[in-house]
PDB file of C-alpha atoms and ligand atoms in Angstrom:
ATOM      1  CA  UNK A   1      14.720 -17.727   3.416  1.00 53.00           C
ATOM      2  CA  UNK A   2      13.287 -20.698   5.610  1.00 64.00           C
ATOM      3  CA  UNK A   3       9.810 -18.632   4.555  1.00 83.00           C
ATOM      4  CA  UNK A   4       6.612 -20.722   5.831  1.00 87.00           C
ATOM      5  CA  UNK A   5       5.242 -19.229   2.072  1.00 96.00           C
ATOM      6  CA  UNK A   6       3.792 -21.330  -0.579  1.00 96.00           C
ATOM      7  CA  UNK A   7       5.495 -18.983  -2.875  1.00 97.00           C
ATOM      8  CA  UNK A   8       5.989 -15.437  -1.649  1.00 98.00           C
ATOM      9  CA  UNK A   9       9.570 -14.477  -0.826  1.00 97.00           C
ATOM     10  CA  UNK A  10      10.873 -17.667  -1.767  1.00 96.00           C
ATOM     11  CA  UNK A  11      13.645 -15.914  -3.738  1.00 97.00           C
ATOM     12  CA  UNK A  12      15.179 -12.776  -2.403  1.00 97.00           C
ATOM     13  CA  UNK A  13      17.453 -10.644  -4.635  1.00 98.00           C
ATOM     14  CA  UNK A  14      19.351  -8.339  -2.358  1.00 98.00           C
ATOM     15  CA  UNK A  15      20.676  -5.455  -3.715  1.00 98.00           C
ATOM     16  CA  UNK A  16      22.659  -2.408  -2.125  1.00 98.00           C
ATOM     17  CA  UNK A  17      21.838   0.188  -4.540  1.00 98.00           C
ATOM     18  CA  UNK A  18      19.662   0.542  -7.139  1.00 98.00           C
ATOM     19  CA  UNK A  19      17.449   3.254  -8.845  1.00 98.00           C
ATOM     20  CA  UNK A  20      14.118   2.228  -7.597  1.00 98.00           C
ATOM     21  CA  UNK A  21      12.850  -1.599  -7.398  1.00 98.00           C
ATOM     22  CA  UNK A  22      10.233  -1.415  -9.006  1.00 98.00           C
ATOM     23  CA  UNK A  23      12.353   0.352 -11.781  1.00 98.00           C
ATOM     24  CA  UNK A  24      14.696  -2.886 -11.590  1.00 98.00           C
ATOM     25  CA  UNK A  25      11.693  -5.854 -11.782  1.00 98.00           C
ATOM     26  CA  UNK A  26      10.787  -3.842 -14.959  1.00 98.00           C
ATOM     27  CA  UNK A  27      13.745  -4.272 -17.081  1.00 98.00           C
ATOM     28  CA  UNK A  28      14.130  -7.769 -15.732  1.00 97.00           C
ATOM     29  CA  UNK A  29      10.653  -8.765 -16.829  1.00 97.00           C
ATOM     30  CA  UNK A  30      11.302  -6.710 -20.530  1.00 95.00           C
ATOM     31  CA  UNK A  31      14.258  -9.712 -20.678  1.00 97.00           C
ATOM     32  CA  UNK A  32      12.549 -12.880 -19.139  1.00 97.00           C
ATOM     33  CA  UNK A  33       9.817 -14.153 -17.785  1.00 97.00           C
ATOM     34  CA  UNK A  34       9.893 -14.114 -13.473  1.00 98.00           C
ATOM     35  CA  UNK A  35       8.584 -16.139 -10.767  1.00 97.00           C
ATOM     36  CA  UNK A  36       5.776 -15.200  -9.251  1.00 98.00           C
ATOM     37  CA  UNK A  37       6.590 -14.385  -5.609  1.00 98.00           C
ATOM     38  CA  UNK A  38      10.232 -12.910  -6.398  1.00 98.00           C
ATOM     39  CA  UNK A  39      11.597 -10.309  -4.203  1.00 98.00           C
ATOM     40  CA  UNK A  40      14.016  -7.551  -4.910  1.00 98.00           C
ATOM     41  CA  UNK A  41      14.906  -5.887  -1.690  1.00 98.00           C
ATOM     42  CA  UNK A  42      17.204  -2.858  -1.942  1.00 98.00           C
ATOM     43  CA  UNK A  43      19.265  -1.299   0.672  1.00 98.00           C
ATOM     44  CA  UNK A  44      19.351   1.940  -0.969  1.00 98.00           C
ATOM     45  CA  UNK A  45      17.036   3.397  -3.657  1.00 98.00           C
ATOM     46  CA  UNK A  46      18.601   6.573  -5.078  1.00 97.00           C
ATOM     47  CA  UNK A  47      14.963   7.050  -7.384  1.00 97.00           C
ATOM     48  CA  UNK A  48      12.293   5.683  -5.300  1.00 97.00           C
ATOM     49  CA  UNK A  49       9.046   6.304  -6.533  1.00 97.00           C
ATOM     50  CA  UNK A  50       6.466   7.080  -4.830  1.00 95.00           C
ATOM     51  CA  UNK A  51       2.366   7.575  -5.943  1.00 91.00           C
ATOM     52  CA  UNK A  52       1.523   9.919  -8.080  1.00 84.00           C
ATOM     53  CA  UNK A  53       5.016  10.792  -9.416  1.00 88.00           C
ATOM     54  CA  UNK A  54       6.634  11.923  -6.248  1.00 91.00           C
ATOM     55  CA  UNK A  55       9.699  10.235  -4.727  1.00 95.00           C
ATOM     56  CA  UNK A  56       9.850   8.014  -1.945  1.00 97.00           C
ATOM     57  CA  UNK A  57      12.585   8.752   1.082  1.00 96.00           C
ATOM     58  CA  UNK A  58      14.007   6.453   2.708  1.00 97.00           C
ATOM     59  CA  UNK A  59      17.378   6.457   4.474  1.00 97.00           C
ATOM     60  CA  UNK A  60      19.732   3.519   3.582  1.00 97.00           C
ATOM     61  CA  UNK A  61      19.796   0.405   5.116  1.00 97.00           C
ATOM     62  CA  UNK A  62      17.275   1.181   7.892  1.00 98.00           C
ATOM     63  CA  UNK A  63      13.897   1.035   6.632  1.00 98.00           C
ATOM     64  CA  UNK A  64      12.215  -1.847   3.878  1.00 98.00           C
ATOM     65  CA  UNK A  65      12.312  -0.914   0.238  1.00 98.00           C
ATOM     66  CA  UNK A  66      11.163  -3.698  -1.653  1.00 98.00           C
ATOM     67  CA  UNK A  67       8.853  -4.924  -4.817  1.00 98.00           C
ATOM     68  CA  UNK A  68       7.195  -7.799  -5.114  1.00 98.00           C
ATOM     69  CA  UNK A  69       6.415  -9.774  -8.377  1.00 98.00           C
ATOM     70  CA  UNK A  70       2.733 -11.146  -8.715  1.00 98.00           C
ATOM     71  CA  UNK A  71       0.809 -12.501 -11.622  1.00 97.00           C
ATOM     72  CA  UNK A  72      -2.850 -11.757 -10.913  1.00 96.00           C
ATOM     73  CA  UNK A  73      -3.738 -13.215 -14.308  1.00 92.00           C
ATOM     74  CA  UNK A  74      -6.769 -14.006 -12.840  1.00 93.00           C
ATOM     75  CA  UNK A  75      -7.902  -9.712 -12.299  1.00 92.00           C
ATOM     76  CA  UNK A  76      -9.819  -7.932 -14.940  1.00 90.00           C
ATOM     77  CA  UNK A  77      -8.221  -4.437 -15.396  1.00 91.00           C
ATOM     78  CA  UNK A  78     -11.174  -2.575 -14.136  1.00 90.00           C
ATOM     79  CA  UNK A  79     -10.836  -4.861 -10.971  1.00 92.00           C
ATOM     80  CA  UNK A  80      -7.241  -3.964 -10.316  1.00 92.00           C
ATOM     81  CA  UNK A  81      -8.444  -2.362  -7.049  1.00 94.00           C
ATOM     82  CA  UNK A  82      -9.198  -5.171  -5.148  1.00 96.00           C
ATOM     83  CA  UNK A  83      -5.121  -5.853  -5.219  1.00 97.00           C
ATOM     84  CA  UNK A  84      -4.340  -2.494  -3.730  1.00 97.00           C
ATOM     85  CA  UNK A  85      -6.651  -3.412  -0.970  1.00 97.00           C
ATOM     86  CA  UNK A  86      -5.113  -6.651  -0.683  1.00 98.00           C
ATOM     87  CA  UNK A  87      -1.523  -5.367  -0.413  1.00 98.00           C
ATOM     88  CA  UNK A  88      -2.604  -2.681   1.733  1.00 98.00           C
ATOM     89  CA  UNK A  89      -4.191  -5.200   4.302  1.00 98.00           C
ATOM     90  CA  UNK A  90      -1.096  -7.207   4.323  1.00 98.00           C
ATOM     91  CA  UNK A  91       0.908  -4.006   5.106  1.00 98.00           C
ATOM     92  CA  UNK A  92      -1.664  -3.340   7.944  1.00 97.00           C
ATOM     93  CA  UNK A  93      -1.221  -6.871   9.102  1.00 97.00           C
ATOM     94  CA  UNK A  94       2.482  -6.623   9.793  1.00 97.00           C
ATOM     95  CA  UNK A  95       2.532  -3.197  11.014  1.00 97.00           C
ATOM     96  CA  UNK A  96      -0.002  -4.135  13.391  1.00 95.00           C
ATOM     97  CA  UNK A  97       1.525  -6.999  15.124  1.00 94.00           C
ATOM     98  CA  UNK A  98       5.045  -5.916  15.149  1.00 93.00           C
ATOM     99  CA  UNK A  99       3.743  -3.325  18.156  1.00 87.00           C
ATOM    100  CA  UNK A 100       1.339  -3.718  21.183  1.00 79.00           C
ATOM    101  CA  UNK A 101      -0.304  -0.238  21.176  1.00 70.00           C
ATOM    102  CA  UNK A 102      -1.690   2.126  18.465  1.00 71.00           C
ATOM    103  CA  UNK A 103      -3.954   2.935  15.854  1.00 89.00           C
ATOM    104  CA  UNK A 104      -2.900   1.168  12.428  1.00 96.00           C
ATOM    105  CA  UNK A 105      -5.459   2.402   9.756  1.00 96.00           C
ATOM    106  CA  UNK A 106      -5.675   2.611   5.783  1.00 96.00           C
ATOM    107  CA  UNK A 107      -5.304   6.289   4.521  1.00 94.00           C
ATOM    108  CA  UNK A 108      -6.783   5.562   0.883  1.00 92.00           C
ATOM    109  CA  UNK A 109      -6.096   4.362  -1.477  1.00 92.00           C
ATOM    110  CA  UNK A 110      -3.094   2.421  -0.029  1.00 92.00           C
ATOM    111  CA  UNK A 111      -1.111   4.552   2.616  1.00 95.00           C
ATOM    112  CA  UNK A 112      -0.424   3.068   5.922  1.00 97.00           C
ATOM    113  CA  UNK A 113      -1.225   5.031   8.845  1.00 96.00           C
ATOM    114  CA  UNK A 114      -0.449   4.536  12.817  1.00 96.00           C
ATOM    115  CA  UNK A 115      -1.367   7.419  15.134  1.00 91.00           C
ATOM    116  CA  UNK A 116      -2.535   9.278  12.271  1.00 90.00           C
ATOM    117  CA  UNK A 117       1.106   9.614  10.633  1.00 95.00           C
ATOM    118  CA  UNK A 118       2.025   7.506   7.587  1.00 97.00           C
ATOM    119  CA  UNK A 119       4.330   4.497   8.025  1.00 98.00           C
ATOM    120  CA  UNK A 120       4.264   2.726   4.934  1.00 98.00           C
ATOM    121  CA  UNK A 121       3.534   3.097   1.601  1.00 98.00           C
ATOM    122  CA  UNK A 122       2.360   1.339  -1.507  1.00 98.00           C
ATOM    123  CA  UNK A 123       3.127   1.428  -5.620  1.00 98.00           C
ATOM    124  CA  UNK A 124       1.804  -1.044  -7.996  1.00 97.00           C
ATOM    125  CA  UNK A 125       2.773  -0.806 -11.219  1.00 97.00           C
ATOM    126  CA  UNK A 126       0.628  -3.644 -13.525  1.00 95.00           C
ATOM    127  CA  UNK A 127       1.693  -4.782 -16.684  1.00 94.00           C
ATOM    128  CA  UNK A 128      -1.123  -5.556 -18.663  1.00 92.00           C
ATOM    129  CA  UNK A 129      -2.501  -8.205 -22.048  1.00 87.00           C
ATOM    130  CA  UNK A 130      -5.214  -7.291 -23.510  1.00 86.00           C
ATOM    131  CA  UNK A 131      -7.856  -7.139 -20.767  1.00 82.00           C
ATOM    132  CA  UNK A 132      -6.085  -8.912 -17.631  1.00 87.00           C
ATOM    133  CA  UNK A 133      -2.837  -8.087 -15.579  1.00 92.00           C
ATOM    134  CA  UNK A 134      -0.233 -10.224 -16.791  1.00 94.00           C
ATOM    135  CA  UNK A 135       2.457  -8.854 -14.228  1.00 97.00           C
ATOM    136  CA  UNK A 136       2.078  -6.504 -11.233  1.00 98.00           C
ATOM    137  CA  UNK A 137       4.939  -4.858  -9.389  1.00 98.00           C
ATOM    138  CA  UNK A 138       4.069  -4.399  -5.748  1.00 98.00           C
ATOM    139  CA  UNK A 139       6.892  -1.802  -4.045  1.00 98.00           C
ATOM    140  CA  UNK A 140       6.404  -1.580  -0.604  1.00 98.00           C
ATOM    141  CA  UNK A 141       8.639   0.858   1.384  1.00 98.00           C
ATOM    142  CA  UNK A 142       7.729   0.470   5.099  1.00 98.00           C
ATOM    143  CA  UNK A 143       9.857   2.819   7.669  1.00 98.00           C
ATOM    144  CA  UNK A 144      11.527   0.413  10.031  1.00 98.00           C
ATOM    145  CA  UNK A 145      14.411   1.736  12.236  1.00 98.00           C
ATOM    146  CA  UNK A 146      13.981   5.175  10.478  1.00 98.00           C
ATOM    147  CA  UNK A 147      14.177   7.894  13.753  1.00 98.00           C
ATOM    148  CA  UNK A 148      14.497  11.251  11.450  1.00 97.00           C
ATOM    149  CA  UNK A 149      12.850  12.465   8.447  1.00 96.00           C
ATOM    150  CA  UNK A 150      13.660  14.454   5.923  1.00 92.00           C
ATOM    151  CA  UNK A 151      11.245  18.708   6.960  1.00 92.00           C
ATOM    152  CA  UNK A 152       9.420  17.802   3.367  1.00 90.00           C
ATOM    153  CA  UNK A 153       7.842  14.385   5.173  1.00 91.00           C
ATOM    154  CA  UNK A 154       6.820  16.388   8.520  1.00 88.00           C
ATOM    155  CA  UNK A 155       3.441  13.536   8.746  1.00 93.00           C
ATOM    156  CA  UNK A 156       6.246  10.346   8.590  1.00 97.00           C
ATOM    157  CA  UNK A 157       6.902   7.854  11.744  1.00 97.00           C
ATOM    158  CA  UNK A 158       8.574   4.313  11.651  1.00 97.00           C
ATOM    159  CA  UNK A 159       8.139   1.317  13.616  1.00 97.00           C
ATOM    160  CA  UNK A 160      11.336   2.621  15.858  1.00 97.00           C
ATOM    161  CA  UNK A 161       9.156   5.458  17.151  1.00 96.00           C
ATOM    162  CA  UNK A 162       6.088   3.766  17.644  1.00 95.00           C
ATOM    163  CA  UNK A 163       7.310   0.551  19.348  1.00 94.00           C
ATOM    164  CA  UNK A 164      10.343   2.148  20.924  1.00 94.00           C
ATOM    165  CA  UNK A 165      12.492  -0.416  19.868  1.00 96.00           C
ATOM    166  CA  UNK A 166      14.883  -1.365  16.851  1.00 97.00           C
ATOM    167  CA  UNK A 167      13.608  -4.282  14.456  1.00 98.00           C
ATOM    168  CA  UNK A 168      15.265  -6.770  12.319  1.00 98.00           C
ATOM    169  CA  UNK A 169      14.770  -6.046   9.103  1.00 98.00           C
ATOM    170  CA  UNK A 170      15.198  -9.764   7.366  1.00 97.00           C
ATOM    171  CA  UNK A 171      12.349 -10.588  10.110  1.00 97.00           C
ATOM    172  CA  UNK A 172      10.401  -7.627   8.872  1.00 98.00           C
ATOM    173  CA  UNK A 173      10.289  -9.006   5.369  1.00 98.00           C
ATOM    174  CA  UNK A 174       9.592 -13.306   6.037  1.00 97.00           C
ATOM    175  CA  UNK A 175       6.342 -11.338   8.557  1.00 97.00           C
ATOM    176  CA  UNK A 176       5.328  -8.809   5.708  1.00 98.00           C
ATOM    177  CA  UNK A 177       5.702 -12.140   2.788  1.00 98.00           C
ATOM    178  CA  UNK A 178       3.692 -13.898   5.082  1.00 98.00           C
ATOM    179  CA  UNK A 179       1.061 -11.475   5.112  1.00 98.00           C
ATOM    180  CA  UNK A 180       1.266 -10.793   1.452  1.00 98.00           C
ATOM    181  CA  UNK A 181       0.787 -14.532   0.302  1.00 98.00           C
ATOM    182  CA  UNK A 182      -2.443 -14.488   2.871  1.00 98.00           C
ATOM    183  CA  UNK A 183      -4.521 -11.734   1.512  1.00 98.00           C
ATOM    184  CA  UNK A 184      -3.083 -12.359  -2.106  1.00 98.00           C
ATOM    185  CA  UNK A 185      -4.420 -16.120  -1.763  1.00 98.00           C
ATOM    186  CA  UNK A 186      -7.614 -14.454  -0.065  1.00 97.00           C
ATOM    187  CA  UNK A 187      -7.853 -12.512  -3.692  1.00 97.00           C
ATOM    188  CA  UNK A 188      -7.204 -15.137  -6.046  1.00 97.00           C
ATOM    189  CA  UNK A 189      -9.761 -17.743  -3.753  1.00 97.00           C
ATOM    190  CA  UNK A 190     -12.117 -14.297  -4.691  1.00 95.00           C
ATOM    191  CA  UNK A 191     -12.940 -13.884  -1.212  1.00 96.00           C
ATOM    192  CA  UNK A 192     -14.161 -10.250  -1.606  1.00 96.00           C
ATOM    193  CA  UNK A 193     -16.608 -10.144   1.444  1.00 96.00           C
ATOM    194  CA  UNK A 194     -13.245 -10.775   3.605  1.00 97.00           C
ATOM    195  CA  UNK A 195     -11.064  -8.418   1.850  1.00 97.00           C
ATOM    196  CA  UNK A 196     -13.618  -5.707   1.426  1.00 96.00           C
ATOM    197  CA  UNK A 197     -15.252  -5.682   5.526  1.00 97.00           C
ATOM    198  CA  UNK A 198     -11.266  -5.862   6.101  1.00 97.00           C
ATOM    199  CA  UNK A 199     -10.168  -2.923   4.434  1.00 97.00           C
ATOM    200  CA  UNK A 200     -13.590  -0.752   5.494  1.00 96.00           C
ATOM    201  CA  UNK A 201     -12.728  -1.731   9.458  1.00 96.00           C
ATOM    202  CA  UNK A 202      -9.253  -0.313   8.491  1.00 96.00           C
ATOM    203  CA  UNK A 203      -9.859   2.404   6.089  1.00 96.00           C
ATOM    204  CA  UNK A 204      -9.223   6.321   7.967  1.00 94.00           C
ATOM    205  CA  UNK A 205     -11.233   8.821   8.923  1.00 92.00           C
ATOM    206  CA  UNK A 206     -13.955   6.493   8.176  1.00 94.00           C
ATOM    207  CA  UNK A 207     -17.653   7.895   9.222  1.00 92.00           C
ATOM    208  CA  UNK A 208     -15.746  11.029  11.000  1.00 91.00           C
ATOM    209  CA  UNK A 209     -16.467  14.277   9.816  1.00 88.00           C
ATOM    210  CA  UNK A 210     -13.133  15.592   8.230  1.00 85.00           C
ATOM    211  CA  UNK A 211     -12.027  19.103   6.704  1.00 83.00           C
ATOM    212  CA  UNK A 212      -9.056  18.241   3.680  1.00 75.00           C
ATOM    213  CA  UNK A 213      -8.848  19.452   0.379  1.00 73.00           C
ATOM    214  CA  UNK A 214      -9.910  17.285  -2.421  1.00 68.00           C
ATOM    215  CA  UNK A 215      -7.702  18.262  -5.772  1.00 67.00           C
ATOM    216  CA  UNK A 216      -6.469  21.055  -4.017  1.00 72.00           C
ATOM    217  CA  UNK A 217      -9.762  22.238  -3.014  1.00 74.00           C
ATOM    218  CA  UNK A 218     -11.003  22.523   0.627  1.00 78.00           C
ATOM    219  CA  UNK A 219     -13.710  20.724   1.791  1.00 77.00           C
ATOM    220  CA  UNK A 220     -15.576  19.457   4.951  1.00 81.00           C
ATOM    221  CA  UNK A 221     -17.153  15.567   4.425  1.00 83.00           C
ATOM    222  CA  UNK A 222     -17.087  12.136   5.674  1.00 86.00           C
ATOM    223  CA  UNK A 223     -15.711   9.296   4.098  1.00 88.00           C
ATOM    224  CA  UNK A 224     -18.010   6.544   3.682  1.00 88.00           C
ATOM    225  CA  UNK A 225     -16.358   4.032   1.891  1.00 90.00           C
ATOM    226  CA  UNK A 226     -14.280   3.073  -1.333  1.00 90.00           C
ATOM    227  CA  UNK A 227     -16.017   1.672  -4.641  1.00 86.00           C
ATOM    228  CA  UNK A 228     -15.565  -1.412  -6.439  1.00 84.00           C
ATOM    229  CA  UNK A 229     -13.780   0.217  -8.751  1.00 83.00           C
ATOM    230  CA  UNK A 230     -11.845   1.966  -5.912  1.00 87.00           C
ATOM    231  CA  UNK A 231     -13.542   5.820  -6.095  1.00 85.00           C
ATOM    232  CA  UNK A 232     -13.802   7.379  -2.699  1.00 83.00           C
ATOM    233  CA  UNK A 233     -17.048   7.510  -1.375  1.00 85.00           C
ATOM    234  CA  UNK A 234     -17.730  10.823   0.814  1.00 84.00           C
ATOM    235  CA  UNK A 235     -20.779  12.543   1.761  1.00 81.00           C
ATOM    236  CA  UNK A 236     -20.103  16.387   1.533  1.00 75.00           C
ATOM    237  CA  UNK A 237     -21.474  19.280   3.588  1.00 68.00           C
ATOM    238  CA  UNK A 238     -22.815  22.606   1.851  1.00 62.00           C
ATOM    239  CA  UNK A 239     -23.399  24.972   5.092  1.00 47.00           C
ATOM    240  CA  UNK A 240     -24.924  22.914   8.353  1.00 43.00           C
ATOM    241  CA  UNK A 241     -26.446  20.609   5.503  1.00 47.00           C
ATOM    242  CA  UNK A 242     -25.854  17.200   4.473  1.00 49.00           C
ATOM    243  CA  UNK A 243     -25.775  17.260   0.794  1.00 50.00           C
ATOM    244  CA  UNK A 244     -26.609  13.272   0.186  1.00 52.00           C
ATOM    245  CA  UNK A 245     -27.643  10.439   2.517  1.00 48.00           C
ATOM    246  CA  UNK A 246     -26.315   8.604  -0.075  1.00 51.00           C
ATOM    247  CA  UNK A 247     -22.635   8.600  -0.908  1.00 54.00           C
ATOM    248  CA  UNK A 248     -21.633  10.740  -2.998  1.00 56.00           C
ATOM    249  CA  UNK A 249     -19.089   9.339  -5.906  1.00 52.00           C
ATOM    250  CA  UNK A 250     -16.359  11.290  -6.387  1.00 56.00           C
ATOM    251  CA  UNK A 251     -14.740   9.601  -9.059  1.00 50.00           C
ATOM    252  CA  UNK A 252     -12.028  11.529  -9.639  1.00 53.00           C
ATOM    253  CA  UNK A 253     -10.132  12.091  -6.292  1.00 60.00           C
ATOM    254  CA  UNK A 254      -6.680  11.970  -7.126  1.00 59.00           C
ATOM    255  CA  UNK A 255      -5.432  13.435  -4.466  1.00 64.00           C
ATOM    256  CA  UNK A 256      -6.727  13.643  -0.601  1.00 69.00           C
ATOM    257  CA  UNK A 257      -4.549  15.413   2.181  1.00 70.00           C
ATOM    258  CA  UNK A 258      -6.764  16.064   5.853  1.00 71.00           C
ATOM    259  CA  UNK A 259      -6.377  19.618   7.003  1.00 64.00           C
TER     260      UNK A 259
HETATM  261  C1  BTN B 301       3.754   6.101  -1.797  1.00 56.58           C
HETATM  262  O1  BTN B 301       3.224   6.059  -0.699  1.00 56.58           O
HETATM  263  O2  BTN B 301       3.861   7.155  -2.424  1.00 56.58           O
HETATM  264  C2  BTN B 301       4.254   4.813  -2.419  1.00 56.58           C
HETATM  265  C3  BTN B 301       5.641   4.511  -1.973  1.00 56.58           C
HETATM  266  C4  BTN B 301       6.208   3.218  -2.523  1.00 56.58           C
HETATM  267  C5  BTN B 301       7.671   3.059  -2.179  1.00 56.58           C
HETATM  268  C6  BTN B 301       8.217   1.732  -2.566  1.00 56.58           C
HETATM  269  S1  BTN B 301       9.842   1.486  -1.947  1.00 56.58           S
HETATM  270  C7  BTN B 301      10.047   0.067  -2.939  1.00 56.58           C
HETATM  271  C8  BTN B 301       9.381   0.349  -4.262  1.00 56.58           C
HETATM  272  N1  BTN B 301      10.307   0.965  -5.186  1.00 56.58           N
HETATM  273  C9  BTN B 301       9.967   2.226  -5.471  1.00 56.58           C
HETATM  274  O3  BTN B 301      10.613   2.986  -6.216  1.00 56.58           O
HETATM  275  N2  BTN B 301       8.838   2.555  -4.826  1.00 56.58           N
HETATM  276  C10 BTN B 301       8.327   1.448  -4.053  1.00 56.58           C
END
């Protein structure tokens, strides 16, 4: 690609089908060594994966369905979530100027949202030595030219829908590397006042009150923010009161859906 990228994207591997991509960068890196930067784009992923061991749908040849190969050798495990947020601002980035109107927000930890229906989504898989990242595999699926979904994604909407027009999906991926290698330098420089006041502007439902169910559990809260380590930050409500001025950690949110 004639990619204006130090070194994102600068090597595509196209593929037409494949299990999942992320899947595929895994067995190539358990033979060799890769780039940094390397792409594998698939037209069709018969196993994508999706967070938290679901699947991820995405009609052939429409939509994005990529991984990207970084080394963040330079990340401490326990500060693996400032990469999410990076990744997820680069998603943000592109969805937001491929369209003049709408909302484009951050559904945590890494879902991307426009008029309150998800668009894109994130899975990074690290491979780690000893106490740093040697090897993360970012897959990115982003719906595209996607104008039907499958009843079991009801909350799902693509670029198509939102814009009103169709997209080019090599385009799509030089705009999304470009994004990628900007927040990903924006990392590795350790600019973490940027990235974090980025991804707080961004992140939904943000200082609204919100009913959802947390684990499966209903609740009524507000979202406050996201840790360091990445733990949601929401003050809850028992009756008319407010529980904590402070945020309340909930460390172990696995799994957040708004009612
Ligand atoms: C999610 O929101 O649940 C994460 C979805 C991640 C989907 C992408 S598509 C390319 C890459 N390969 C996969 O199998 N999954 C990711």
């Amino acid at each position: 690609m004639g990619l204006n990228t130090l070194f994102v994207g600068h090597r595509v591997n196209v593929l037409d089908k494949v299990d999942s991509t992320n899947v595929y960068i895994r067995e190539l890196l358990e033979k060799a060594p890769l780039d940094e930067g390397l792409i594998v784009w698939a037209q069709e992923q018969y196993a994508g994966k999706g967070q938290r061991g679901s699947s991820w749908l995405s009609q052939p040849g429409v939509n994005l369905t990529f991984s990207v190969v970084l080394r963040p050798h330079f990340l401490a495990i326990k500060d693996q979530f400032w990469l999410t947020k990076a990744l997820a601002l680069s998603v943000a980035e592109f969805v937001s100027s491929s369209f003049d109107a709408g909302l484009v927000k951050i559904k945590w930890p890494n879902d991307i949202y426009v008029n309150d229906r998800k668009i894109a989504g994130i899975l990074i898989e690290n491979i780690l030595e000893k106490s740093l990242i040697k090897y993360s595999i970012a897959g990115i699926g982003v719906n595209i030219n996607q104008e039907t979904f499958d009843p079991s994604l009801p909350n799902a909407t693509s670029l198509k829908l939102v814009a009103g027009k169709e997209f080019d999906l090599r385009a799509c991926l030089e705009k999304l590397c470009v994004s990628i290698e900007k927040f990903y330098l924006l990392l590795r420089n350790a600019d973490y006042k940027k990235l974090d006041e980025s991804y707080h502007k961004l992140l939904y439902r943000k200082d609204i009150w919100s009913k959802f169910s947390l684990n499966g559990e209903p609740k009524e809260g507000m979202i406050k923010g996201v840790s360091p380590s990445g733990h949601l930050l929401i003050n809850t409500k028992t009756g008319a009161e407010i529980r904590s001025n402070e945020a309340l950690e909930v460390s172990d949110v696995k799994h957040l859906v708004f009612l």
